Amino acid sequence: MSSPPRTQSPSRFRGRLRHPLRSVHGFLTRHSLLLTWIVRRLLSAFAQILAVVTLLYLFFEIFANHLISEGGITPRTVVSQWWDFLINTLTGNWGSIQVGSGFTINTAAYVGYYLPYSLELAALSLLLTSVAYPLGLLAGWRRGRALDAATQGYSAFILYVPAVLIAFLAMVYLYLPYYYYTGGDIPFGTLPGYIWFDANGGVPTWIGIYGNTSPTGFPLLDGLIHHAWGMEWIVFLKTLLCAAVISGTYTGIFLRYIRGAVSEAIPLSFRQAASARGIPERRLLWHHGGRRIIPLYAFAFGNTFGSFLFIQSIVEYMFDTNGALYLLLYQGGSQLIGGAGGTEENLLIALIFLLAVVIALVSIAAEAIAIALDPTWLTKGRRR
Amino acid sequence: MGRRLDRILRNRALLLGSAILLFYVLVAVYAMIRFRGSLDYIPPHPDVIAGLLLPQRPTLTLFPFHLGAYPLGETGGLGFNVAEALVKGTPWDLAIFSSVIVPTAILGMVVGTLSGAGSGLVDDLLMAVTDVILSIPPFVFALLLFVVVLPRVPTELLLPSFLLGFILVLWAPYARLVRAEAKRVSRKYFVEAAAASGASRSRILFRHVLPNSLTPMLSQIPITLSTMVSVMTLLPFVAIFSSGSVVNFVTFLPSLDFPEWTWTLANGLLGWSVITETNSWWGYTYPIACLMFFGAGVTLFVNGLTAYLTVES
């Protein structure tokens, strides 16, 4: 067979060149179903966010009686105030809050100080949660065996022992071992305590207000950048402790959703056909089964992400971390005692709004991954 | 009948779950008879509140059997007698859990069926509302209720308002599950046959589609219960730890000395200490065991019932 000529006329060459617009068109054609689904979901997520903001407005402006105190409710005042509230919330104009006596700070900046640690903790927790992948696969594959029974028992235990108690018990049993291991530091907070800093040359200059580290704000990353190995080890230990509690609890919830679904994803007929062709069980399990359940895991993660954040907020609160979810419960707790009102509610509104946005986006992203890996999800009627 | 009974008797999960739930019902009946007139009140221990005394240790001994005044000890915080609080709390908690689970299941069932078997517009509208509810985690919604609504509600309406808030949030997962099942069922031949034989739309919906879409809904019941327990434990816990005491605490209960399991547990947690000698472990261990045992009963019952109904259908 003769090879194609190396020299081509300019016109023929132009015809074969993949124009960027042409490749975009090709991508859009290949993934049109998925893209349509993503656009629909984004639009519905925007509507959800609007509804959440409206609920926040109802709770904080109508129920908290602000309008009545400002001269009575009329439809006109309600609509104009709702519109202002909506625009301010969506654009991140969350006002300011009072921190300490007489010191106010912009709410968005305040949340910004606490956000990096929550992200860092979530990343480490999710990394540890990846243990659910082999566990769920093995339990669903070999149903009725010891591992399956243990997984079921663990899931049931986690279901009825509230996450707050798991975090509490972890704190009870880890307090003293941690204290002795680190030579006097306590497992609360994100950074080492003042006693540790005093014994190790004082607080470095790159740790600023509210324990915010520079230049990135991520304590683990900044410790690495500044080669502060002693502090890095303590921060890592504390983060790992919290992440272990979060992932231990969340894995129990996640496995409950996953276990039954694994056998659905890898039906008996599939196994029998593969065995009949002489494929060893190990290869069948990890190579074929492992791939088939990834979309299922992504889908389950999207559906249970709210639970993950719930657990993380509890753990952050219990371990007194420098995280944004700690703020949510701390402010909620303060207002449980003092009642709603004051500038603290700006923080609560901002955090709940951010939470709703994150949940909606992560849910869409997880489901999009599931659909991209297994497009039959779109035709199974599980989602609209 | 004989075959059905035989299948029930061979369903170990159903039998064990029923036995555990029956035990709780019997305890509730006992509490209502034994503590008639004082069922909504546990006398707090004034010296424990003032921090003058450590909570009492459990006085129960098995060999020789002896109950004593505080069989399961005393909590920290308000200093409740743990055994009395748990027994008196049983009828209240059974009422609280069932008054949320039953209406949420019914509401979710109706919305899910209407959505699953309804036209495109009805389906889209109902599912949009469901998605909005699902996008707010239940604990955030409960926190909002606690912070904003409850302080403005009269004391006698606190508990009903709180439970109503739960119902407004927790029906959404049921609606999703029932909708998916109703969509599947409404394509079955017997539904088409009913439509062909002239059955009305409402008859098809509630006589044929709904009864055949119920089984997956049962699996949501333990999760609803778990969510309730989590939120009800978290709120008093957060409030107590934010203030360090139970004074001035806003509660969803009619009063601070009201016997309720999660409230007993929250008080028990206040008895924790890092020093082993002063750690009142009984204050939180027994309420946790009580909640877990009840949860196990509900889960086993629901799993057993699902297995029974699945084979039956």
XYZ file of N, CA, C and O in Angstrom, chain B residues 158-224:
268
model
N -44.065 25.667 71.223
C -42.660 25.465 70.836
C -42.446 24.111 70.158
O -41.919 24.047 69.046
N -42.856 23.046 70.869
C -42.606 21.701 70.346
C -43.365 21.465 69.032
O -42.761 21.015 68.042
N -44.689 21.784 68.977
C -45.386 21.594 67.689
C -44.752 22.398 66.552
O -44.655 21.902 65.424
N -44.276 23.628 66.847
C -43.657 24.445 65.783
C -42.388 23.794 65.287
O -42.103 23.767 64.085
N -41.594 23.288 66.217
C -40.331 22.653 65.848
C -40.594 21.410 64.991
O -39.936 21.191 63.975
N -41.591 20.629 65.392
C -41.906 19.409 64.644
C -42.467 19.753 63.264
O -42.166 19.087 62.271
N -43.250 20.835 63.208
C -43.781 21.276 61.921
C -42.625 21.666 60.987
O -42.645 21.361 59.791
N -41.611 22.319 61.553
C -40.426 22.682 60.771
C -39.753 21.443 60.192
O -39.380 21.414 59.021
N -39.647 20.410 61.016
C -39.065 19.142 60.553
C -39.886 18.566 59.392
O -39.337 18.112 58.390
N -41.218 18.587 59.568
C -42.088 18.007 58.528
C -41.905 18.757 57.215
O -41.835 18.155 56.139
N -41.781 20.097 57.306
C -41.640 20.917 56.097
C -40.352 20.610 55.333
O -40.259 20.859 54.140
N -39.349 20.090 56.035
C -38.057 19.831 55.393
C -37.896 18.369 54.971
O -37.373 18.074 53.904
N -38.367 17.462 55.824
C -37.987 16.052 55.636
C -38.868 15.260 54.656
O -38.603 14.092 54.410
N -39.913 15.878 54.115
C -40.762 15.139 53.169
C -40.086 14.987 51.800
O -40.402 14.084 51.038
N -39.117 15.870 51.503
C -38.574 15.931 50.141
C -37.911 14.620 49.673
O -38.179 14.176 48.550
N -37.057 13.967 50.499
C -36.464 12.706 50.009
C -37.514 11.642 49.710
O -37.363 10.868 48.756
N -38.610 11.627 50.500
C -39.685 10.652 50.234
C -40.295 10.919 48.863
O -40.567 9.997 48.095
N -40.510 12.219 48.576
C -41.131 12.576 47.293
C -40.253 12.105 46.137
O -40.757 11.571 45.142
N -38.939 12.277 46.266
C -38.012 11.849 45.207
C -38.090 10.335 44.980
O -38.154 9.868 43.854
N -38.057 9.599 46.103
C -38.072 8.139 45.995
C -39.383 7.650 45.387
O -39.384 6.808 44.480
N -40.510 8.182 45.905
C -41.817 7.712 45.428
C -42.013 8.102 43.965
O -42.558 7.343 43.174
N -41.531 9.295 43.589
C -41.670 9.737 42.196
C -40.979 8.765 41.246
O -41.556 8.363 40.226
N -39.727 8.397 41.603
C -38.976 7.481 40.728
C -39.723 6.158 40.581
O -39.850 5.616 39.477
N -40.260 5.665 41.691
C -40.967 4.385 41.662
C -42.303 4.525 40.921
O -42.684 3.647 40.154
N -42.989 5.660 41.155
C -44.284 5.877 40.487
C -44.095 5.962 38.975
O -44.929 5.477 38.208
N -42.991 6.565 38.545
C -42.706 6.648 37.097
C -42.549 5.240 36.515
O -43.023 4.945 35.442
N -41.850 4.393 37.288
C -41.611 3.014 36.821
C -42.934 2.237 36.780
O -43.247 1.573 35.800
N -43.711 2.383 37.875
C -44.956 1.613 37.994
C -45.979 2.065 36.953
O -46.689 1.246 36.378
N -46.023 3.390 36.683
C -47.079 3.882 35.776
C -46.878 3.400 34.336
O -47.765 3.572 33.508
N -45.718 2.795 34.049
C -45.506 2.237 32.709
C -45.844 0.739 32.640
O -45.678 0.115 31.609
N -46.302 0.204 33.786
C -46.572 -1.245 33.824
C -47.898 -1.570 33.135
O -48.774 -0.719 33.025
N -48.030 -2.834 32.761
C -49.210 -3.236 31.995
C -50.503 -3.095 32.794
O -51.525 -2.726 32.255
N -50.434 -3.406 34.103
C -51.693 -3.362 34.856
C -52.239 -1.941 34.959
O -53.450 -1.734 35.041
N -51.353 -0.935 34.924
C -51.821 0.455 34.952
C -52.449 0.805 33.602
O -53.525 1.420 33.543
N -51.806 0.360 32.517
C -52.376 0.606 31.190
C -53.714 -0.113 31.047
O -54.665 0.418 30.462
N -53.789 -1.323 31.621
C -55.042 -2.086 31.549
C -56.149 -1.356 32.302
O -57.293 -1.282 31.837
N -55.791 -0.781 33.486
C -56.786 -0.046 34.267
C -57.283 1.169 33.485
O -58.477 1.473 33.465
N -56.340 1.855 32.811
C -56.722 3.041 32.019
C -57.617 2.615 30.845
O -58.618 3.285 30.538
N -57.268 1.487 30.218
C -58.056 1.020 29.073
C -59.458 0.600 29.473
O -60.414 0.731 28.704
N -59.585 0.117 30.724
C -60.913 -0.326 31.169
C -61.747 0.848 31.699
O -62.805 0.647 32.263
N -61.246 2.067 31.558
C -62.047 3.254 31.862
C -61.909 3.786 33.280
O -62.740 4.594 33.706
N -60.913 3.334 34.029
C -60.732 3.845 35.401
C -60.347 5.325 35.349
O -59.624 5.743 34.436
N -60.851 6.084 36.323
C -60.543 7.523 36.332
C -59.075 7.741 36.691
O -58.422 6.854 37.252
N -58.588 8.966 36.416
C -57.171 9.274 36.649
C -56.813 9.162 38.133
O -55.777 8.599 38.491
N -57.734 9.684 38.979
C -57.438 9.643 40.416
C -57.460 8.206 40.933
O -56.692 7.837 41.812
N -58.374 7.392 40.356
C -58.437 5.991 40.789
C -57.142 5.255 40.411
O -56.585 4.507 41.216
N -56.690 5.517 39.187
C -55.433 4.868 38.747
C -54.289 5.281 39.663
O -53.489 4.461 40.117
N -54.291 6.591 39.980
C -53.198 7.150 40.779
C -53.163 6.549 42.184
O -52.138 6.056 42.649
N -54.317 6.605 42.846
C -54.317 6.227 44.266
C -54.663 4.751 44.514
O -54.457 4.248 45.609
N -55.233 4.072 43.505
C -55.599 2.671 43.713
C -54.521 1.736 43.147
O -54.299 0.658 43.671
N -53.875 2.186 42.050
C -52.910 1.286 41.392
C -51.461 1.736 41.531
O -50.602 0.937 41.869
N -51.221 3.031 41.252
C -49.817 3.494 41.241
C -49.277 3.616 42.669
O -48.220 3.064 42.995
N -50.009 4.325 43.517
C -49.499 4.607 44.874
C -49.174 3.353 45.687
O -48.050 3.224 46.197
N -50.124 2.400 45.822
C -49.791 1.224 46.663
C -48.584 0.445 46.159
O -47.898 -0.199 46.937
N -48.317 0.529 44.857
C -47.175 -0.226 44.308
C -45.869 0.559 44.325
O -44.862 0.085 43.833
N -45.930 1.796 44.848
C -44.706 2.623 44.878
C -44.191 2.820 46.295
O -43.311 3.647 46.529
N -44.765 2.086 47.253
C -44.465 2.393 48.655
C -43.182 1.760 49.193
O -42.544 2.306 50.085
N -42.808 0.599 48.658
C -41.704 -0.154 49.271
C -40.400 0.639 49.374
O -39.791 0.653 50.443
N -39.944 1.352 48.309
C -38.672 2.077 48.459
C -38.751 3.182 49.497
O -37.738 3.585 50.074
N -39.979 3.669 49.739
C -40.161 4.750 50.707
C -39.789 4.296 52.125
O -39.301 5.081 52.933
N -40.019 3.008 52.390
C -39.738 2.496 53.742
C -38.268 2.656 54.106
O -37.924 2.917 55.257
N -37.386 2.495 53.099
C -35.953 2.562 53.389
C -35.532 3.956 53.851
O -34.463 4.135 54.433
N -36.373 4.960 53.603
C -36.039 6.323 54.004
C -36.356 6.563 55.489
O -35.805 7.485 56.100
N -37.220 5.740 56.070
C -37.667 5.991 57.452
C -36.496 6.002 58.450
O -36.371 6.939 59.242
N -35.591 4.993 58.422
C -34.457 5.063 59.367
C -33.596 6.301 59.151
O -33.063 6.859 60.111
N -33.475 6.763 57.904
C -32.638 7.941 57.633
C -33.313 9.195 58.201
O -32.654 10.057 58.775
N -34.647 9.268 58.077
C -35.381 10.400 58.673
C -35.168 10.423 60.186
O -34.889 11.469 60.778
